[in-house]
mmCIF file of N, CA, C and O in Angstrom:
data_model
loop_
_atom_site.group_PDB
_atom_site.id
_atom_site.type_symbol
_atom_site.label_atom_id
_atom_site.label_comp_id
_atom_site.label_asym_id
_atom_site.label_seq_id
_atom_site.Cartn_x
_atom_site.Cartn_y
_atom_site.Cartn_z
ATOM 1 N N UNK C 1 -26.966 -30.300 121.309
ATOM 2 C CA UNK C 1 -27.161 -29.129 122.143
ATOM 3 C C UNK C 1 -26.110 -29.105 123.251
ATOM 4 O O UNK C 1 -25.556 -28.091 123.676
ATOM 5 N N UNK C 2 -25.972 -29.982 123.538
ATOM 6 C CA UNK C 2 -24.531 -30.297 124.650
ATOM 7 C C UNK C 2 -23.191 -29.715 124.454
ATOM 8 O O UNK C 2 -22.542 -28.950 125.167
ATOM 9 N N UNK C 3 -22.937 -30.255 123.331
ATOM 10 C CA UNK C 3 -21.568 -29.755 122.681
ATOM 11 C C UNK C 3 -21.750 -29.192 122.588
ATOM 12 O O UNK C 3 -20.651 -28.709 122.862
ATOM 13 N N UNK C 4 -22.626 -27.931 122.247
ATOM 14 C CA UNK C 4 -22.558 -26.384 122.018
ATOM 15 C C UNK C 4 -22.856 -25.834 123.179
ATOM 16 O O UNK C 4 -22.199 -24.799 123.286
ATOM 17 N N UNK C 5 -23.498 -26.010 124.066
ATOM 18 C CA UNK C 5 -23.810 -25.262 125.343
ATOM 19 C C UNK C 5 -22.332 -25.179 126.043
ATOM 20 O O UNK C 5 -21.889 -24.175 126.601
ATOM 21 N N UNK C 6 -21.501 -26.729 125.871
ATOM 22 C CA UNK C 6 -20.421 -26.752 126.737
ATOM 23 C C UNK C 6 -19.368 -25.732 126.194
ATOM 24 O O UNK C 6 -18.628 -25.056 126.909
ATOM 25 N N UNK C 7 -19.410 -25.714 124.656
ATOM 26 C CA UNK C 7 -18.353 -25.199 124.277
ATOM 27 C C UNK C 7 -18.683 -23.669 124.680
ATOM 28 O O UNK C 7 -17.732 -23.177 125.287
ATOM 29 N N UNK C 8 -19.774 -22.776 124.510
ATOM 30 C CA UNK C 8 -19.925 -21.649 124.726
ATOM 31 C C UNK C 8 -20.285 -21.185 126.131
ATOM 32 O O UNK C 8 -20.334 -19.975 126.355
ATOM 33 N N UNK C 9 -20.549 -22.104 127.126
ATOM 34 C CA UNK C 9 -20.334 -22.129 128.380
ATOM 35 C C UNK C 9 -18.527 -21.532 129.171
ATOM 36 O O UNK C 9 -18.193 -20.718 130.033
ATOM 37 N N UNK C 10 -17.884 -22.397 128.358
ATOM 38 C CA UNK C 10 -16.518 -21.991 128.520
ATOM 39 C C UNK C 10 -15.871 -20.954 128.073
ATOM 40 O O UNK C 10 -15.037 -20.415 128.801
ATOM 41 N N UNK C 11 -16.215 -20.323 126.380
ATOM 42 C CA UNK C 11 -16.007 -19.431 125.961
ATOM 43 C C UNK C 11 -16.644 -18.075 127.286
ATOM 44 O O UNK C 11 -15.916 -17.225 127.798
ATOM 45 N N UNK C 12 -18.185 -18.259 127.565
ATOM 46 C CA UNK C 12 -18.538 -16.585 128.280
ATOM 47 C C UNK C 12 -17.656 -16.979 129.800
ATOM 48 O O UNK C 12 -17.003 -16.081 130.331
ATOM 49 N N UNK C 13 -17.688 -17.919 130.222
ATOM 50 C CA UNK C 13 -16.803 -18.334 131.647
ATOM 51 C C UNK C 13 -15.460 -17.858 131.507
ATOM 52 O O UNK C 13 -15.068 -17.308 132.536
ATOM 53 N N UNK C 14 -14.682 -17.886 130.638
ATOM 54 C CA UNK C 14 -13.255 -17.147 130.241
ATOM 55 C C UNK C 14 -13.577 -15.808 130.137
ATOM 56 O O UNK C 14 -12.747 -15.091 130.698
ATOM 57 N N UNK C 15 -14.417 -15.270 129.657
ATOM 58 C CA UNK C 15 -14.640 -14.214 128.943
ATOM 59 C C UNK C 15 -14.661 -13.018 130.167
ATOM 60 O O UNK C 15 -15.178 -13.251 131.260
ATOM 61 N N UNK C 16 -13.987 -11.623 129.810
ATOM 62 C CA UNK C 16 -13.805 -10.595 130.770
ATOM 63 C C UNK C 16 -15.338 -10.311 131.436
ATOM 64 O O UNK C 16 -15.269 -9.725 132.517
ATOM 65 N N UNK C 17 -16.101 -10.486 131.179
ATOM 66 C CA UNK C 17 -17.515 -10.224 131.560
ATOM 67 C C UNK C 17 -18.180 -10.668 132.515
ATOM 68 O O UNK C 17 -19.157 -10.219 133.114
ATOM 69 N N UNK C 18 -17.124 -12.300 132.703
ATOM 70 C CA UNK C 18 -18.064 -12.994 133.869
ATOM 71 C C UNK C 18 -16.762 -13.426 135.156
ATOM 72 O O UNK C 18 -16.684 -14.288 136.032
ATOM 73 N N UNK C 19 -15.846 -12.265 134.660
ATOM 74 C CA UNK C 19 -14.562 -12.859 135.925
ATOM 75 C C UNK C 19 -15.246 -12.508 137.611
ATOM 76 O O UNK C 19 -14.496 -12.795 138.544
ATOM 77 N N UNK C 20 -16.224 -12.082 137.855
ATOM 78 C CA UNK C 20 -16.329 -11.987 138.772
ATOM 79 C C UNK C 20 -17.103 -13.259 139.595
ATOM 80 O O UNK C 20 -17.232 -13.326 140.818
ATOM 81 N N UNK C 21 -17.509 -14.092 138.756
ATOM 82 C CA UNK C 21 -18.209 -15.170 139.295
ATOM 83 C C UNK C 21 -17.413 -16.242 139.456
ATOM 84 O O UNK C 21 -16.416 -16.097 138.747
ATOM 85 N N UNK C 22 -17.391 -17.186 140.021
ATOM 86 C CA UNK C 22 -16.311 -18.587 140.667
ATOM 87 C C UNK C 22 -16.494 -19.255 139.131
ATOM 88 O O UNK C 22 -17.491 -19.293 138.409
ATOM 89 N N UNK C 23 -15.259 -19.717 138.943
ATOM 90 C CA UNK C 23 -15.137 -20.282 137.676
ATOM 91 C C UNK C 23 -14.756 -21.947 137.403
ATOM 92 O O UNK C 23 -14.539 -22.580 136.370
ATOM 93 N N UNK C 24 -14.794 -22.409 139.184
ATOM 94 C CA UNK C 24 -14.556 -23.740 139.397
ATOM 95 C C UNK C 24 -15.038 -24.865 138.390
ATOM 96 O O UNK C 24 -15.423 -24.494 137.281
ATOM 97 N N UNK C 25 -15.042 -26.056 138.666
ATOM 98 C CA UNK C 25 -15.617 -26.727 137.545
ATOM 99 C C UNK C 25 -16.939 -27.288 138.657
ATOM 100 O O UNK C 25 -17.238 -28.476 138.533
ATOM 101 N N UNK C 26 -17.256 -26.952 139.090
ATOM 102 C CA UNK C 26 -18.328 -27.245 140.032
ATOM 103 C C UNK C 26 -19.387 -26.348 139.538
ATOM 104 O O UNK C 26 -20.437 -26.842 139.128
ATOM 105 N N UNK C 27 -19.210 -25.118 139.539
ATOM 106 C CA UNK C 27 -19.806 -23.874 139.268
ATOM 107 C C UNK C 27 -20.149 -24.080 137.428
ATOM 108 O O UNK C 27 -21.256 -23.764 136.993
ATOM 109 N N UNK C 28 -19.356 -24.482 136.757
ATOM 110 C CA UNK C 28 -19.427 -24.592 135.131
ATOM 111 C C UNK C 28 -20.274 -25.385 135.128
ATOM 112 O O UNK C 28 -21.454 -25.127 134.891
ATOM 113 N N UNK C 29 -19.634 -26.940 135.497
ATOM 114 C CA UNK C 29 -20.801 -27.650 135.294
ATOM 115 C C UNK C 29 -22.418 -27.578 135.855
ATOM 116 O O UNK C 29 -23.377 -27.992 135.203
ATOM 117 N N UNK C 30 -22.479 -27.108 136.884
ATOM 118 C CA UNK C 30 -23.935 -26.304 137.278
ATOM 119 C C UNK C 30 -24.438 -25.480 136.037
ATOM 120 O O UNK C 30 -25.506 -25.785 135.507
ATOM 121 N N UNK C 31 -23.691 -24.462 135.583
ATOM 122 C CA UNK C 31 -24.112 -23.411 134.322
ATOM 123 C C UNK C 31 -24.357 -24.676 133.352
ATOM 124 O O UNK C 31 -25.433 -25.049 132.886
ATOM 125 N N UNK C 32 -23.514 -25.046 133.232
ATOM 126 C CA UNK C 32 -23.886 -26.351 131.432
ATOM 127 C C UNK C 32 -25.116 -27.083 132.235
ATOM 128 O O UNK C 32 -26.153 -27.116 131.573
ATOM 129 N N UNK C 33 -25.187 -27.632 133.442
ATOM 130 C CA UNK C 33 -26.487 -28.235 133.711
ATOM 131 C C UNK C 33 -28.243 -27.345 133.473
ATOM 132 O O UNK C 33 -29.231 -27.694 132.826
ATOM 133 N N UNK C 34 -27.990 -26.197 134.276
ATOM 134 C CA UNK C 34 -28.941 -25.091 134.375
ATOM 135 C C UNK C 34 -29.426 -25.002 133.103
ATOM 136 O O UNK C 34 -30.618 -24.941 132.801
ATOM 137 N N UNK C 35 -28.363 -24.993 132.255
ATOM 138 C CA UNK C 35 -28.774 -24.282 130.325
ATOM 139 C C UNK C 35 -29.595 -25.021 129.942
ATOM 140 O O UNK C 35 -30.748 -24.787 129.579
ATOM 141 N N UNK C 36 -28.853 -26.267 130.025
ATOM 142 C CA UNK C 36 -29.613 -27.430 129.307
ATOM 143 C C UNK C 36 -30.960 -27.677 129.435
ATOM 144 O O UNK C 36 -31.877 -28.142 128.759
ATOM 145 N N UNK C 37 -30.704 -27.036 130.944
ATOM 146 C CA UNK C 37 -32.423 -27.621 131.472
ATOM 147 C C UNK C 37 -33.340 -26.636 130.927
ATOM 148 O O UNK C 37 -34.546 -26.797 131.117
ATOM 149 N N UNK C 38 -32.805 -25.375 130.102
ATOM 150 C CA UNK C 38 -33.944 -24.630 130.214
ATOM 151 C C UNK C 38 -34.192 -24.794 128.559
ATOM 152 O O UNK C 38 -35.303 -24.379 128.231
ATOM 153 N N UNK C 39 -33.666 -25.132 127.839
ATOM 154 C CA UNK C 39 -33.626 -25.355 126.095
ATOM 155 C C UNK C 39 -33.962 -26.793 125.901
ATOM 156 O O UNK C 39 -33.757 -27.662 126.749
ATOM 157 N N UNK C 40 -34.463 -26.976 124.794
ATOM 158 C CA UNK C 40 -34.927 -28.240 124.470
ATOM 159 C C UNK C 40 -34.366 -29.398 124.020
ATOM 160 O O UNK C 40 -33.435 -29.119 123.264
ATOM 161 N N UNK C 41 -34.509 -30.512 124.139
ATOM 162 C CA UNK C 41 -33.471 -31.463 124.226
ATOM 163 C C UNK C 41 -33.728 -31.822 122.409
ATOM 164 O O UNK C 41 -34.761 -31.791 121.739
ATOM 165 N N UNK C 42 -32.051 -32.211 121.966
ATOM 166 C CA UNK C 42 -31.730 -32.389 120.544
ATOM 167 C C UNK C 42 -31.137 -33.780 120.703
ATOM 168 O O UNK C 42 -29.911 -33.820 120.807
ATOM 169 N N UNK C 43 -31.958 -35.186 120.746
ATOM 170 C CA UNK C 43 -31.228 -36.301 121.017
ATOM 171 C C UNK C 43 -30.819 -36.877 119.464
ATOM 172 O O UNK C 43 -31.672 -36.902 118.577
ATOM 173 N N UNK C 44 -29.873 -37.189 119.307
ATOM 174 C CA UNK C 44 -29.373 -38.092 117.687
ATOM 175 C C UNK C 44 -28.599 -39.339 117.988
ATOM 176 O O UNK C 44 -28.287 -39.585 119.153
ATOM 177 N N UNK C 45 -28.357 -39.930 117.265
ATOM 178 C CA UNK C 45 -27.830 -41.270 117.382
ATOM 179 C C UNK C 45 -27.119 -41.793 116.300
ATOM 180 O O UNK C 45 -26.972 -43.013 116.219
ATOM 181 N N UNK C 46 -26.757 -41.205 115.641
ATOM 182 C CA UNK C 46 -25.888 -41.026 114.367
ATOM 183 C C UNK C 46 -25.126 -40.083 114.366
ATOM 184 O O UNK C 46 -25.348 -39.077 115.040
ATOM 185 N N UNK C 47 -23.856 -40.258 113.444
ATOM 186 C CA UNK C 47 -23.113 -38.811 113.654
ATOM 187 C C UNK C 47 -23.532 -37.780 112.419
ATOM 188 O O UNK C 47 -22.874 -36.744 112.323
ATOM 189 N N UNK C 48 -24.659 -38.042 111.422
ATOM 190 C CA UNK C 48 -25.280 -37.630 110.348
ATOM 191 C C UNK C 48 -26.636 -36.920 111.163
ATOM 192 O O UNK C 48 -27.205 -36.008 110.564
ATOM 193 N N UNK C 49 -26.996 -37.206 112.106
ATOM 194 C CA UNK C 49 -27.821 -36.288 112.849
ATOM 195 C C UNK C 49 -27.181 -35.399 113.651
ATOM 196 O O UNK C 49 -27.520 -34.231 113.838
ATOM 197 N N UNK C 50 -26.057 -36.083 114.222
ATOM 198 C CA UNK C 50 -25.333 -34.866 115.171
ATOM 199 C C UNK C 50 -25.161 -33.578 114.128
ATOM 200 O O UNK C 50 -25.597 -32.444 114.325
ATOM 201 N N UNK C 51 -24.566 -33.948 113.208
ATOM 202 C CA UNK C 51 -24.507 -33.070 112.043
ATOM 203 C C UNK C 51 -25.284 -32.333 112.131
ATOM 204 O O UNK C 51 -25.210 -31.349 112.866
ATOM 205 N N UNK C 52 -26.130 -32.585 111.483
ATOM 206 C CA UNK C 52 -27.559 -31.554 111.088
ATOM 207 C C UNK C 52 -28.469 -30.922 112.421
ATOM 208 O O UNK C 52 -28.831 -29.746 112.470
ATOM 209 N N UNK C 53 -28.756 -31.936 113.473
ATOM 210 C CA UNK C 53 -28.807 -30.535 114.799
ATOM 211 C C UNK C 53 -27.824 -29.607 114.392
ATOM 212 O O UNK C 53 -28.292 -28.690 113.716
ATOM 213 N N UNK C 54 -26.252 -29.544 114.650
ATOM 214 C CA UNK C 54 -25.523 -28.616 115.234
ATOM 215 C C UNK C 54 -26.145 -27.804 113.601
ATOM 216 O O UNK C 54 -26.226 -26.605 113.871
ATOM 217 N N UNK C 55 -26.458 -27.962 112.531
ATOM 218 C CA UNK C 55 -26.352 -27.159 111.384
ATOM 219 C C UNK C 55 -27.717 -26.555 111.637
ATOM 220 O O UNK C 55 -27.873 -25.412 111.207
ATOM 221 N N UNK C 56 -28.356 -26.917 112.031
ATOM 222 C CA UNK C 56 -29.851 -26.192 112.649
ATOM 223 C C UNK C 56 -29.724 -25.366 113.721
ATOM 224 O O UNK C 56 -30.536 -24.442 113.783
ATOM 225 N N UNK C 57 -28.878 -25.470 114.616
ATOM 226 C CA UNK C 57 -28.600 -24.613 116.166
ATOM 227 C C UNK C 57 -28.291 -23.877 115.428
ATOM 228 O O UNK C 57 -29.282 -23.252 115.052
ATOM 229 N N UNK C 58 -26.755 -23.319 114.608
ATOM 230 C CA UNK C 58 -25.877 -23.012 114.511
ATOM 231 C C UNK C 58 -25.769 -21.590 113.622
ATOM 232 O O UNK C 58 -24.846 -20.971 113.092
ATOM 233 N N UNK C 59 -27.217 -21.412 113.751
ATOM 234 C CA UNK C 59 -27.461 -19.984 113.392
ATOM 235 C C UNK C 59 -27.140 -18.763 114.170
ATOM 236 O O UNK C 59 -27.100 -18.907 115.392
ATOM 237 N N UNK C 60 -26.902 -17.579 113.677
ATOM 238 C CA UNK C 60 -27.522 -16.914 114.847
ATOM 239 C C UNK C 60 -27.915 -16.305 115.692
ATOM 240 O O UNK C 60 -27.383 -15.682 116.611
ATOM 241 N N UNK C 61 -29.347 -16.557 115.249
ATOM 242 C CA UNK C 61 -30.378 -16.445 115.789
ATOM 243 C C UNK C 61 -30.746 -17.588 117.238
ATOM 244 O O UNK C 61 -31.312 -17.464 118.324
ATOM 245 N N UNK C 62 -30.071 -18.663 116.509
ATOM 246 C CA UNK C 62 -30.180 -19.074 117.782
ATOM 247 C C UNK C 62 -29.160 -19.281 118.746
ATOM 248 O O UNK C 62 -29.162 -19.444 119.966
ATOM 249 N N UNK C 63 -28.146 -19.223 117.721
ATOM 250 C CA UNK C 63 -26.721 -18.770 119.256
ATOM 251 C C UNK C 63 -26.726 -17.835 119.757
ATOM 252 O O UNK C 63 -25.816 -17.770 120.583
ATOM 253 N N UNK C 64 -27.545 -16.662 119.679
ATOM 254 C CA UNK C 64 -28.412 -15.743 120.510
ATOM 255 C C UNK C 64 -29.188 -16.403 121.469
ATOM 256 O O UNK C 64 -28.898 -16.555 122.656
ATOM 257 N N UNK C 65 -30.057 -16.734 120.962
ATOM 258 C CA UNK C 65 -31.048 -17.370 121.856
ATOM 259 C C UNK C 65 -30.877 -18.470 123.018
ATOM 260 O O UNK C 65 -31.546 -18.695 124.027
ATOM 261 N N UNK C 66 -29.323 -19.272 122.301
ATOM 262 C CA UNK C 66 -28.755 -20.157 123.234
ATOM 263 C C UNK C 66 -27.844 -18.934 124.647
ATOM 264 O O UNK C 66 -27.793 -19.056 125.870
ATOM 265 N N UNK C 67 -27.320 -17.951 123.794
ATOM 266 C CA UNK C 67 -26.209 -17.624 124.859
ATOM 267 C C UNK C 67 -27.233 -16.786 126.019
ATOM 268 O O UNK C 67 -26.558 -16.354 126.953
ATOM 269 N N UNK C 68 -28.338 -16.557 126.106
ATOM 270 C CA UNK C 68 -29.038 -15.591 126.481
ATOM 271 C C UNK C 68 -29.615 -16.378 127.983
ATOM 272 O O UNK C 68 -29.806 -15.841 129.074
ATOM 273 N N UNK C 69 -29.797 -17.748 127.616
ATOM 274 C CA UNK C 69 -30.237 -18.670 128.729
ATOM 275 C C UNK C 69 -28.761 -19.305 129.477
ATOM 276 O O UNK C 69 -28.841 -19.657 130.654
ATOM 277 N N UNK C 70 -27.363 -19.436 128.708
ATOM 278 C CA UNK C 70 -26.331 -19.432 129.242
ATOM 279 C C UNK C 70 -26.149 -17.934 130.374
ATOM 280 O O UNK C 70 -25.960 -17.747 131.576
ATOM 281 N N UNK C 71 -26.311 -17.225 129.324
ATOM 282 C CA UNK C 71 -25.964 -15.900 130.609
ATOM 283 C C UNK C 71 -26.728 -16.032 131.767
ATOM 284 O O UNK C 71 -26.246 -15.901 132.892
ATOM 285 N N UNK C 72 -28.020 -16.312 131.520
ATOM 286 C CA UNK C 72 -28.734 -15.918 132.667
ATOM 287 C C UNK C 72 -28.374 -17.267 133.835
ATOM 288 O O UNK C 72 -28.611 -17.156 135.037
ATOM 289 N N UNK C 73 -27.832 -18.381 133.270
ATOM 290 C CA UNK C 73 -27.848 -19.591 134.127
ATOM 291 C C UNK C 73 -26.047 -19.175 134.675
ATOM 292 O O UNK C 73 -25.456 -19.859 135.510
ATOM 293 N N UNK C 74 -25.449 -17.980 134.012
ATOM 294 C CA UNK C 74 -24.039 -18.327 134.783
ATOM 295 C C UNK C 74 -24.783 -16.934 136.008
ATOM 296 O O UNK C 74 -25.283 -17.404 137.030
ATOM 297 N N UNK C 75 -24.805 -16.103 135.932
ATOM 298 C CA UNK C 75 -25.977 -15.624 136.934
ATOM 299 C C UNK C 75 -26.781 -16.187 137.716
ATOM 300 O O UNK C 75 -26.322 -15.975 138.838
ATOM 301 N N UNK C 76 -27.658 -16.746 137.801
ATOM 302 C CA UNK C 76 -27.819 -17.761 138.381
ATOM 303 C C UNK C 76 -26.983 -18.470 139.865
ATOM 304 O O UNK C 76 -27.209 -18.713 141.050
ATOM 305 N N UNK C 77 -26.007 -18.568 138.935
ATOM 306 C CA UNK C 77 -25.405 -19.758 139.732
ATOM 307 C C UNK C 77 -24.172 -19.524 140.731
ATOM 308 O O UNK C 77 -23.830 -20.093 141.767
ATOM 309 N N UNK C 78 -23.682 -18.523 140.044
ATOM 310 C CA UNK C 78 -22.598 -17.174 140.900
ATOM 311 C C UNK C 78 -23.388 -16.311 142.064
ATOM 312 O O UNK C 78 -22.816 -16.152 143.142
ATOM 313 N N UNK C 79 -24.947 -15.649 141.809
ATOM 314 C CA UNK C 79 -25.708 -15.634 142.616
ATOM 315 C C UNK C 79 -25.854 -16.724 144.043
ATOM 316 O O UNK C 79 -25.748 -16.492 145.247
ATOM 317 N N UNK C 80 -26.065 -17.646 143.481
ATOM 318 C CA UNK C 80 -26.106 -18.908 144.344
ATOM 319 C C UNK C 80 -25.256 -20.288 144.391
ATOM 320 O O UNK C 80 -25.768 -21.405 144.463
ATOM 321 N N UNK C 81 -24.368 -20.113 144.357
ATOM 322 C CA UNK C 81 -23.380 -21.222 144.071
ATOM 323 C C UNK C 81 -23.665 -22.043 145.247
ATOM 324 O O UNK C 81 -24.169 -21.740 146.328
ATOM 325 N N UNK C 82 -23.163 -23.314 144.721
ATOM 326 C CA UNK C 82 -23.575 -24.702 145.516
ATOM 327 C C UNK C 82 -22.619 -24.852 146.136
ATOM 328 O O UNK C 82 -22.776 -25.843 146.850
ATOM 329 N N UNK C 83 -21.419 -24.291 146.310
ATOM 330 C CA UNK C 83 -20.475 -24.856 147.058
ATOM 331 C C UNK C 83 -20.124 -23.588 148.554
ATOM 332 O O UNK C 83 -20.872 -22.620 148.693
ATOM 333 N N UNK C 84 -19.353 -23.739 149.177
ATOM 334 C CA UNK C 84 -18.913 -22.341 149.965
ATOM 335 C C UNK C 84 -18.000 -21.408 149.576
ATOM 336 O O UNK C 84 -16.880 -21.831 149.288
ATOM 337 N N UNK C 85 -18.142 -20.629 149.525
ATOM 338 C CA UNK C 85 -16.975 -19.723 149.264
ATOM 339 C C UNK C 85 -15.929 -19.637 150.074
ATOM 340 O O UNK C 85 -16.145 -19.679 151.285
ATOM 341 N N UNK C 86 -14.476 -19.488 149.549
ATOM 342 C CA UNK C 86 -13.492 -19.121 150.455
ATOM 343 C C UNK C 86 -13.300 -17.828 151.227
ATOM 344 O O UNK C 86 -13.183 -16.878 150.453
ATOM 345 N N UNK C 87 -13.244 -17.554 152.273
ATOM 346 C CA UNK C 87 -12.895 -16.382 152.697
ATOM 347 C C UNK C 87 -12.096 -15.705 152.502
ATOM 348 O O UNK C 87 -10.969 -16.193 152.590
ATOM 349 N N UNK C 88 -12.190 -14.464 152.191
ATOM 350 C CA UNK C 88 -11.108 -13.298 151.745
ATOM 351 C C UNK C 88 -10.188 -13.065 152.646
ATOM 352 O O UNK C 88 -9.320 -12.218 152.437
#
């Protein structure tokens, strides 16, 4: 679930849609933290399980369902960012 949150974390963070929010790595990693916390944890210990999670996520239906709690956590966090903003 990691590797995919991170990777599509970065994809909507690039993406024209969310240029208005701080794109620091302070701010990302908050969004990849936030996500995680709200989806259920996929632990494996083999790379034959890593496998088959990502082939189970990797629908989607649920890369819907994943990007939907990404959006709302980069919202979130641009809303309220942890750090200060620079002045204009």
């Amino acid at each position: 679930m990691e590797e995919m949150v991170e990777s599509l974390v970065t994809v909507h963070m690039l993406g024209a849609d969310f240029q208005i929010f701080c794109r620091c790595d302070k701010c990302r990693l908050d969004v990849i933290a936030l996500s995680l916390n709200s989806l259920p944890s996929h632990y494996v210990t083999t790379e034959e399980g890593r496998q088959a999670v990502f082939e189970q996520l990797n629908t989607e239906e649920n890369r819907r369902w994943i990007n939907k709690r990404i959006v709302s956590s980069i919202y979130l966090v641009g809303k309220y960012p942890k750090h200060k903003k620079d002045p204009l």
